[in-house]
Every structure is written in C-alpha cells, then in structure tokens.
mmCIF file of C-alpha atoms and ligand atoms in Angstrom:
data_model
loop_
_atom_site.group_PDB
_atom_site.id
_atom_site.type_symbol
_atom_site.label_atom_id
_atom_site.label_comp_id
_atom_site.label_asym_id
_atom_site.label_seq_id
_atom_site.Cartn_x
_atom_site.Cartn_y
_atom_site.Cartn_z
ATOM 1 C CA MET A 60 0.000 0.000 0.000
ATOM 2 C CA ALA A 61 1.482 3.309 -0.993
ATOM 3 C CA THR A 62 1.556 6.057 1.550
ATOM 4 C CA TYR A 63 1.381 9.762 1.143
ATOM 5 C CA GLU A 64 3.924 12.315 2.126
ATOM 6 C CA THR A 65 3.402 13.577 5.624
ATOM 7 C CA ASP A 66 4.105 17.220 4.893
ATOM 8 C CA GLU A 67 1.128 19.455 4.315
ATOM 9 C CA PRO A 68 0.764 19.827 0.570
ATOM 10 C CA ILE A 69 -1.556 22.815 0.998
ATOM 11 C CA LEU A 70 -1.284 25.702 3.418
ATOM 12 C CA TYR A 71 -4.271 27.785 4.476
ATOM 13 C CA GLU A 72 -4.339 31.173 6.071
ATOM 14 C CA ARG A 73 -7.069 33.740 6.570
ATOM 15 C CA ARG A 74 -6.079 37.381 6.383
ATOM 16 C CA ASP A 75 -9.080 39.546 7.221
ATOM 17 C CA ALA A 76 -11.764 38.606 4.694
ATOM 18 C CA THR A 77 -9.423 36.777 2.328
ATOM 19 C CA ALA A 78 -8.468 33.101 2.449
ATOM 20 C CA TRP A 79 -4.940 32.481 1.180
ATOM 21 C CA ILE A 80 -4.482 28.971 -0.131
ATOM 22 C CA MET A 81 -0.932 27.980 -0.995
ATOM 23 C CA LEU A 82 0.313 25.015 -2.989
ATOM 24 C CA ASN A 83 3.103 23.642 -0.840
ATOM 25 C CA ARG A 84 5.305 21.101 -2.597
ATOM 26 C CA PRO A 85 8.082 23.523 -3.468
ATOM 27 C CA ASP A 86 10.698 20.777 -3.755
ATOM 28 C CA PHE A 87 8.657 19.368 -6.630
ATOM 29 C CA ALA A 88 7.748 22.712 -8.190
ATOM 30 C CA ASN A 89 4.265 22.229 -6.746
ATOM 31 C CA SER A 90 3.484 19.310 -8.991
ATOM 32 C CA GLN A 91 0.072 17.970 -8.096
ATOM 33 C CA ASN A 92 -0.551 14.525 -6.637
ATOM 34 C CA GLY A 93 -3.826 13.161 -5.348
ATOM 35 C CA GLN A 94 -3.033 14.133 -1.803
ATOM 36 C CA MET A 95 -2.449 17.732 -2.799
ATOM 37 C CA LEU A 96 -5.602 17.949 -4.909
ATOM 38 C CA TYR A 97 -7.831 16.648 -2.132
ATOM 39 C CA ALA A 98 -6.120 18.940 0.352
ATOM 40 C CA LEU A 99 -6.737 21.796 -2.056
ATOM 41 C CA ASP A 100 -10.375 20.815 -2.300
ATOM 42 C CA ALA A 101 -10.632 20.764 1.483
ATOM 43 C CA ALA A 102 -9.055 24.208 1.652
ATOM 44 C CA PHE A 103 -11.523 25.612 -0.865
ATOM 45 C CA ALA A 104 -14.376 24.040 1.098
ATOM 46 C CA ARG A 105 -13.044 25.589 4.290
ATOM 47 C CA ALA A 106 -12.964 29.004 2.645
ATOM 48 C CA VAL A 107 -16.491 28.574 1.334
ATOM 49 C CA ASP A 108 -17.775 27.450 4.727
ATOM 50 C CA ASP A 109 -16.191 30.341 6.623
ATOM 51 C CA PRO A 110 -18.696 33.214 6.552
ATOM 52 C CA GLN A 111 -15.889 35.680 7.219
ATOM 53 C CA VAL A 112 -14.124 34.734 3.995
ATOM 54 C CA ARG A 113 -15.323 36.817 1.064
ATOM 55 C CA ALA A 114 -12.472 36.247 -1.406
ATOM 56 C CA ILE A 115 -9.919 33.509 -2.067
ATOM 57 C CA VAL A 116 -6.355 33.783 -3.362
ATOM 58 C CA LEU A 117 -4.579 30.702 -4.705
ATOM 59 C CA THR A 118 -0.814 30.876 -4.917
ATOM 60 C CA GLY A 119 2.250 28.640 -4.801
ATOM 61 C CA LYS A 120 5.117 28.393 -2.330
ATOM 62 C CA GLY A 121 8.625 28.303 -3.699
ATOM 63 C CA LYS A 122 9.906 29.226 -7.125
ATOM 64 C CA HIS A 123 6.902 28.165 -9.181
ATOM 65 C CA PHE A 124 3.127 28.217 -9.138
ATOM 66 C CA SER A 125 2.808 24.638 -10.405
ATOM 67 C CA SER A 126 4.687 22.476 -12.876
ATOM 68 C CA GLY A 127 1.683 20.258 -13.559
ATOM 69 C CA HIS A 128 0.515 16.835 -12.529
ATOM 70 C CA ASP A 129 2.804 14.564 -10.600
ATOM 71 C CA ILE A 130 3.815 11.592 -12.671
ATOM 72 C CA GLY A 131 6.900 10.501 -10.835
ATOM 73 C CA THR A 132 6.791 10.425 -7.048
ATOM 74 C CA PRO A 133 5.721 7.360 -5.060
ATOM 75 C CA GLY A 134 2.124 7.164 -3.912
ATOM 76 C CA ARG A 135 1.095 10.087 -6.045
ATOM 77 C CA ASP A 136 -2.555 9.192 -5.733
ATOM 78 C CA ALA A 137 -2.797 5.776 -4.184
ATOM 79 C CA ASP A 138 -5.424 5.109 -1.563
ATOM 80 C CA LEU A 139 -7.574 8.078 -2.345
ATOM 81 C CA PRO A 140 -10.135 7.979 0.442
ATOM 82 C CA ALA A 141 -13.567 7.019 -0.826
ATOM 83 C CA ALA A 142 -15.111 9.625 1.434
ATOM 84 C CA ALA A 143 -13.136 12.336 -0.311
ATOM 85 C CA ARG A 144 -14.217 11.428 -3.810
ATOM 86 C CA HIS A 145 -16.730 13.729 -5.364
ATOM 87 C CA SER A 146 -17.835 11.854 -8.434
ATOM 88 C CA LEU A 147 -19.768 8.602 -8.469
ATOM 89 C CA TRP A 148 -17.313 6.957 -10.811
ATOM 90 C CA GLY A 149 -15.962 4.714 -8.078
ATOM 91 C CA ASP A 150 -12.421 3.717 -7.199
ATOM 92 C CA HIS A 151 -10.170 3.840 -10.249
ATOM 93 C CA SER A 152 -7.656 1.528 -8.588
ATOM 94 C CA GLU A 153 -10.253 -1.249 -8.774
ATOM 95 C CA LEU A 154 -10.304 -0.899 -12.549
ATOM 96 C CA ASP A 155 -7.795 -1.628 -15.249
ATOM 97 C CA GLY A 156 -6.940 -0.465 -18.739
ATOM 98 C CA ALA A 157 -8.527 2.659 -20.146
ATOM 99 C CA ALA A 158 -11.282 2.537 -17.535
ATOM 100 C CA SER A 159 -8.848 3.151 -14.685
ATOM 101 C CA THR A 160 -7.297 6.216 -16.281
ATOM 102 C CA TYR A 161 -10.659 7.570 -17.400
ATOM 103 C CA VAL A 162 -12.246 7.262 -13.973
ATOM 104 C CA ARG A 163 -9.207 8.659 -12.188
ATOM 105 C CA GLU A 164 -9.079 11.747 -14.358
ATOM 106 C CA GLN A 165 -12.842 12.297 -14.327
ATOM 107 C CA GLU A 166 -12.567 12.539 -10.571
ATOM 108 C CA LEU A 167 -9.223 14.182 -9.911
ATOM 109 C CA TYR A 168 -8.817 16.485 -12.869
ATOM 110 C CA LEU A 169 -11.979 17.326 -14.778
ATOM 111 C CA GLY A 170 -14.326 16.821 -11.845
ATOM 112 C CA LEU A 171 -12.398 18.820 -9.266
ATOM 113 C CA CYS A 172 -11.641 21.611 -11.747
ATOM 114 C CA ARG A 173 -15.326 22.077 -12.541
ATOM 115 C CA ARG A 174 -16.171 22.018 -8.863
ATOM 116 C CA TRP A 175 -13.620 24.731 -8.131
ATOM 117 C CA ARG A 176 -14.693 26.827 -11.079
ATOM 118 C CA ASP A 177 -18.159 26.951 -9.540
ATOM 119 C CA ILE A 178 -17.040 28.055 -6.067
ATOM 120 C CA PRO A 179 -19.554 30.766 -5.144
ATOM 121 C CA LYS A 180 -16.889 33.112 -3.773
ATOM 122 C CA PRO A 181 -14.473 35.047 -5.990
ATOM 123 C CA THR A 182 -11.121 33.373 -6.614
ATOM 124 C CA ILE A 183 -7.818 34.881 -7.705
ATOM 125 C CA ALA A 184 -4.817 32.928 -8.949
ATOM 126 C CA ALA A 185 -1.538 34.682 -8.139
ATOM 127 C CA VAL A 186 0.901 33.043 -10.547
ATOM 128 C CA HIS A 187 4.678 33.225 -10.576
ATOM 129 C CA GLY A 188 7.326 31.093 -12.231
ATOM 130 C CA ALA A 189 6.110 27.996 -14.051
ATOM 131 C CA CYS A 190 2.436 27.417 -14.721
ATOM 132 C CA ILE A 191 2.533 24.299 -16.830
ATOM 133 C CA ALA A 192 -0.210 21.917 -17.999
ATOM 134 C CA GLY A 193 -2.015 20.851 -14.798
ATOM 135 C CA GLY A 194 -0.851 24.187 -13.361
ATOM 136 C CA LEU A 195 -2.849 25.937 -16.055
ATOM 137 C CA MET A 196 -5.950 24.108 -14.922
ATOM 138 C CA LEU A 197 -5.664 25.532 -11.408
ATOM 139 C CA ALA A 198 -5.153 29.065 -12.706
ATOM 140 C CA TRP A 199 -7.903 28.822 -15.311
ATOM 141 C CA VAL A 200 -10.605 27.794 -12.855
ATOM 142 C CA CYS A 201 -10.015 30.984 -10.884
ATOM 143 C CA ASP A 202 -11.967 34.148 -11.701
ATOM 144 C CA LEU A 203 -8.952 36.410 -12.060
ATOM 145 C CA ILE A 204 -5.311 35.652 -12.839
ATOM 146 C CA ILE A 205 -2.609 38.006 -11.596
ATOM 147 C CA ALA A 206 0.829 37.087 -12.904
ATOM 148 C CA SER A 207 4.274 38.230 -11.961
ATOM 149 C CA ARG A 208 6.576 39.275 -14.763
ATOM 150 C CA ASP A 209 8.592 36.055 -14.417
ATOM 151 C CA ALA A 210 5.538 33.818 -14.850
ATOM 152 C CA PHE A 211 5.148 31.666 -17.917
ATOM 153 C CA PHE A 212 2.417 29.378 -19.151
ATOM 154 C CA SER A 213 2.560 26.281 -21.299
ATOM 155 C CA ASP A 214 0.722 23.129 -22.217
ATOM 156 C CA PRO A 215 3.399 20.926 -23.798
ATOM 157 C CA VAL A 216 1.626 17.570 -23.475
ATOM 158 C CA LEU A 217 1.149 17.208 -27.219
ATOM 159 C CA ARG A 218 4.797 16.190 -27.251
ATOM 160 C CA MET A 219 3.662 13.081 -25.382
ATOM 161 C CA GLY A 220 0.914 12.448 -27.901
ATOM 162 C CA ILE A 221 -1.819 13.893 -25.698
ATOM 163 C CA PRO A 222 -4.003 16.656 -27.203
ATOM 164 C CA GLY A 223 -3.913 19.059 -24.264
ATOM 165 C CA VAL A 224 -4.625 18.883 -20.547
ATOM 166 C CA GLU A 225 -7.741 17.294 -19.081
ATOM 167 C CA TYR A 226 -9.599 20.542 -18.441
ATOM 168 C CA PHE A 227 -9.510 21.735 -22.035
ATOM 169 C CA ALA A 228 -10.406 25.413 -21.707
ATOM 170 C CA HIS A 229 -7.782 26.640 -24.162
ATOM 171 C CA ALA A 230 -10.194 28.075 -26.704
ATOM 172 C CA PHE A 231 -12.048 29.910 -23.927
ATOM 173 C CA GLU A 232 -8.916 31.272 -22.304
ATOM 174 C CA MET A 233 -7.520 32.776 -25.502
ATOM 175 C CA HIS A 234 -8.477 33.266 -29.111
ATOM 176 C CA PRO A 235 -8.618 29.894 -30.914
ATOM 177 C CA ARG A 236 -5.864 31.050 -33.279
ATOM 178 C CA ALA A 237 -3.585 31.719 -30.333
ATOM 179 C CA ALA A 238 -4.745 28.487 -28.686
ATOM 180 C CA ARG A 239 -3.566 26.536 -31.734
ATOM 181 C CA GLU A 240 -0.109 28.020 -31.441
ATOM 182 C CA PHE A 241 -0.075 27.512 -27.687
ATOM 183 C CA LEU A 242 -1.115 23.872 -27.991
ATOM 184 C CA PHE A 243 0.674 22.841 -31.171
ATOM 185 C CA LEU A 244 4.060 24.409 -30.453
ATOM 186 C CA GLY A 245 3.888 23.983 -26.682
ATOM 187 C CA ASP A 246 6.186 26.934 -26.110
ATOM 188 C CA ARG A 247 6.350 28.827 -22.879
ATOM 189 C CA MET A 248 4.130 31.878 -23.046
ATOM 190 C CA PRO A 249 5.518 34.794 -21.036
ATOM 191 C CA ALA A 250 3.175 36.664 -18.708
ATOM 192 C CA GLU A 251 3.174 39.771 -20.904
ATOM 193 C CA ARG A 252 1.936 37.801 -23.905
ATOM 194 C CA ALA A 253 -0.675 36.051 -21.779
ATOM 195 C CA TYR A 254 -1.824 39.510 -20.715
ATOM 196 C CA ALA A 255 -1.914 40.735 -24.311
ATOM 197 C CA LEU A 256 -4.084 37.752 -25.236
ATOM 198 C CA GLY A 257 -6.473 38.364 -22.364
ATOM 199 C CA MET A 258 -5.650 35.197 -20.465
ATOM 200 C CA VAL A 259 -4.167 37.154 -17.572
ATOM 201 C CA ASN A 260 -5.735 40.193 -15.912
ATOM 202 C CA ARG A 261 -2.618 41.952 -14.666
ATOM 203 C CA VAL A 262 1.143 41.586 -14.732
ATOM 204 C CA VAL A 263 3.191 42.960 -11.857
ATOM 205 C CA GLU A 264 6.725 42.685 -10.588
ATOM 206 C CA ARG A 265 7.491 39.509 -8.669
ATOM 207 C CA ASP A 266 7.827 41.270 -5.341
ATOM 208 C CA ALA A 267 4.497 43.044 -5.860
ATOM 209 C CA LEU A 268 2.467 39.946 -6.715
ATOM 210 C CA GLU A 269 1.188 39.148 -3.262
ATOM 211 C CA ALA A 270 0.284 42.758 -2.497
ATOM 212 C CA GLU A 271 -1.549 43.169 -5.802
ATOM 213 C CA ALA A 272 -3.518 39.953 -5.387
ATOM 214 C CA GLY A 273 -4.310 40.904 -1.812
ATOM 215 C CA ALA A 274 -5.477 44.382 -2.785
ATOM 216 C CA ILE A 275 -7.802 43.036 -5.461
ATOM 217 C CA ALA A 276 -9.106 40.415 -3.046
ATOM 218 C CA GLU A 277 -9.917 43.176 -0.565
ATOM 219 C CA ARG A 278 -11.850 45.059 -3.225
ATOM 220 C CA LEU A 279 -13.801 41.922 -4.075
ATOM 221 C CA ALA A 280 -14.388 41.238 -0.403
ATOM 222 C CA ALA A 281 -15.979 44.664 -0.012
ATOM 223 C CA LEU A 282 -18.609 44.010 -2.689
ATOM 224 C CA PRO A 283 -22.098 42.697 -1.915
ATOM 225 C CA ALA A 284 -21.320 39.004 -1.595
ATOM 226 C CA PHE A 285 -24.479 37.543 -3.066
ATOM 227 C CA GLY A 286 -24.454 39.952 -5.987
ATOM 228 C CA LEU A 287 -20.868 38.972 -6.740
ATOM 229 C CA THR A 288 -21.778 35.291 -6.572
ATOM 230 C CA LEU A 289 -24.573 35.908 -9.045
ATOM 231 C CA ALA A 290 -22.267 37.863 -11.371
ATOM 232 C CA LYS A 291 -19.810 34.969 -11.288
ATOM 233 C CA GLN A 292 -22.602 32.516 -11.968
ATOM 234 C CA ALA A 293 -23.853 34.638 -14.864
ATOM 235 C CA LEU A 294 -20.415 34.593 -16.495
ATOM 236 C CA ASN A 295 -19.975 30.880 -15.924
ATOM 237 C CA GLN A 296 -23.382 30.287 -17.465
ATOM 238 C CA ALA A 297 -22.508 32.548 -20.401
ATOM 239 C CA GLU A 298 -19.412 30.447 -21.042
ATOM 240 C CA ASP A 299 -21.486 27.294 -20.832
ATOM 241 C CA ALA A 300 -24.016 28.793 -23.231
ATOM 242 C CA MET A 301 -21.081 29.294 -25.605
ATOM 243 C CA GLY A 302 -20.387 25.599 -25.322
ATOM 244 C CA LYS A 303 -17.675 25.391 -22.689
ATOM 245 C CA ARG A 304 -19.032 22.385 -20.876
ATOM 246 C CA VAL A 305 -19.772 20.397 -24.019
ATOM 247 C CA ALA A 306 -16.421 21.364 -25.566
ATOM 248 C CA THR A 307 -14.468 20.353 -22.468
ATOM 249 C CA ASP A 308 -16.341 17.036 -22.298
ATOM 250 C CA ALA A 309 -15.568 16.339 -25.949
ATOM 251 C CA ALA A 310 -11.898 17.213 -25.501
ATOM 252 C CA PHE A 311 -11.687 15.097 -22.350
ATOM 253 C CA ASN A 312 -12.922 12.090 -24.271
ATOM 254 C CA LEU A 313 -10.371 12.704 -27.044
ATOM 255 C CA HIS A 314 -7.728 13.068 -24.348
ATOM 256 C CA HIS A 315 -8.617 9.567 -23.213
ATOM 257 C CA LEU A 316 -8.582 8.187 -26.700
ATOM 258 C CA ALA A 317 -4.991 9.444 -26.786
ATOM 259 C CA HIS A 318 -4.216 7.843 -23.418
ATOM 260 C CA ALA A 319 -5.643 4.538 -24.675
ATOM 261 C CA HIS A 320 -3.712 4.826 -27.927
ATOM 262 C CA ALA A 321 -0.501 5.503 -26.036
ATOM 263 C CA ARG A 322 -1.104 2.535 -23.780
ATOM 264 C CA MET A 323 -1.665 0.267 -26.774
ATOM 265 C CA THR A 324 1.391 1.480 -28.633
ATOM 266 C CA THR A 325 3.877 2.185 -25.833
ATOM 267 C CA GLY A 326 2.453 0.426 -22.761
ATOM 268 C CA SER A 327 2.164 3.757 -20.951
ATOM 269 C CA ALA A 328 -0.732 6.203 -20.700
ATOM 270 C CA ILE A 329 1.521 8.868 -22.143
ATOM 271 C CA GLY A 330 3.238 8.318 -25.443
ATOM 272 C CA GLY A 331 5.655 10.220 -27.596
ATOM 273 C CA GLN A 332 8.618 11.684 -25.826
ATOM 274 C CA ASP A 333 9.025 10.938 -22.159
ATOM 275 C CA ALA A 334 8.306 13.467 -19.470
ATOM 276 C CA ARG A 335 11.888 14.550 -19.024
ATOM 277 C CA SER A 336 12.468 15.279 -22.671
ATOM 278 C CA MET A 337 9.181 17.130 -22.696
ATOM 279 C CA ALA A 338 10.297 19.177 -19.736
ATOM 280 C CA ALA A 339 13.453 20.104 -21.563
ATOM 281 C CA GLY A 340 11.432 21.432 -24.471
ATOM 282 C CA GLY A 341 9.921 24.845 -24.840
ATOM 283 C CA LYS A 342 11.761 28.092 -24.878
ATOM 284 C CA GLU A 343 12.851 31.018 -22.804
ATOM 285 C CA HIS A 344 13.080 29.440 -19.367
ATOM 286 C CA PRO A 345 15.114 26.716 -17.710
ATOM 287 C CA LEU A 346 13.611 23.616 -16.185
ATOM 288 C CA PRO A 347 11.428 24.470 -13.193
ATOM 289 C CA ASN A 348 13.288 22.158 -10.876
ATOM 290 C CA GLU A 349 15.526 19.173 -11.344
ATOM 291 C CA ARG A 350 13.494 17.257 -8.820
ATOM 292 C CA SER A 351 10.188 18.305 -10.238
ATOM 293 C CA THR A 352 7.992 15.956 -12.149
ATOM 294 C CA GLU A 353 6.670 17.551 -15.252
ATOM 295 C CA ALA A 354 3.154 17.895 -16.347
ATOM 296 C CA LYS A 355 1.201 14.856 -17.253
ATOM 297 C CA GLY A 356 -1.202 14.536 -20.119
HETATM 298 ZN ZN1 LIG B 685 -4.707 12.599 -18.718
#
C-alpha cells in the first residue's frame, strides 16, 4: 500500500476577509498529486464554509506556481479515500486499462476543476514562475489571474501524444488562433503575452504579486457578496451557453482516446517523448526544478 507524504501539501491562512491557499510542494515545483488535490479541495471548502471569507487567493510556495501533474513520485494518488471522492465513478484503482485512467481523471482532474470553477466566492490565482499543464488548470478555474513578470504558461503535453490537458479550456482562455499556437508548439508563453491575449488580468513585478492579489481580493471582499456570486454565476453560465461544458467534455474524451492509444502502442498512458524530454522542451526558461515531475497529459 502506498503512503502519502506527511508534509502538508496545501497551506491555508485567513487574512481579514481573504483566504490564502498555498500550494506547498516547493521541492517538486508544486506538482500535483492526489493528496495535494484533495487537500486543495478541502481548503476551498473551508474558505467557502467560513462566513468571514469573502475572497480567495490561490498561490504557490517556492519558485513556481505549479509544474503540472505529478507523474513521478511514489504514492502520487494511491489510496484516495472514498469519502473524499466527489464523483460517483468509483475507485479507479479497482479498474484496469482505459477505464482506470478515465475514472481517475474524471474525478481528480476534470471533476475537481469544474467544482472549483463553480465556487460561489471570488477566486484569484496569483501566478509566478512555471504554470505548466495541470498548473494551467488551477489558474484557469479561478476568476482572475494576476501574474508576476517572471511567470510563464505552457501546455506541452502534445509532445507526449496527448491533445492538451484534461480541463480543455484553451479556446475559452484565448483566441482559438492563439490556442492553436499555444497547444501545437507547446512553447512557454511569457506573462506579458498572456496579458496581451487576455488570459491574464494583470502583470506585476514579482515582489508586488502578493500585495496586488491581496489588494484586489480586498476590493472583491468589499462588494455585496451575493451579488458577486450571481455575477460569477452569470459569467460561468454565459461560457457554458457558448459551449464550454460540451467542448471540455468532448476534448476530455479525445484526451482519453490518446491515453488509450498511447497505452496500446507504448504500454504507458503517455506516449511520444518521455516526461523529461518534454520538460526540456519549450523556450525562454530553464527547467522548473531538477526534482520536479513535469506535467502529465
Ligand atoms: Zn490525462
């Protein structure tokens, strides 16, 4: 039986009316394992349940926001507690083949992302350093994204034969023309370009990131809470009316066709180049961390 790390993968702190939730696997560039994702879910739930919290900031400890999904460390998602699961897909570890991967990612990736996107309180992602693949998913489900000038964004999983991350919001986060470039080339998009494309709300200096996110959170916290919830819901519903939910479902299924294809041709759920060669790809920035595990498809 695999065991989880004992360190807290998520830190939680309330500052006045704002909940600060911090990804806390800095030695692994905040790559996401099952333990971290459920701890993140618990932190979001705590913020929602606390009537004094009126805004939420999500940020990362260490040099990077998040390098993606954990594909390399022991026990990355073994023994996920049944009580913590949110979908009714069951225990993926009881399944084999494509079913196991499909069920796991319905629960951990697509399912949790949709749940967090619908949090009734305003959320801000404060992004610095690497925001790669699964890292994108955490930033994209937030209402606002504030980036530091050193931040960069990429979804390089096509190099492993996978057509984008599980929560496929690319064409909603940027113009489809830009999304093609982003996805096909897999290059690292600097914060300034992400801002120019409308994917990021503001770009600030690295040492001003926390203060800027905090100041915006305070402004959100001062608004009529229910009205803000309804405004958020209206925008989420507008996106869904434009096809976001159907499009992300369709892409998720194609994602799993690619996983199945990779498994049939390479014996692994990810094909093409291996994770390390993928991590070495892209431009403009060095590897997030030698010990990090790069994003998974
Ligand atoms: Zn996947």
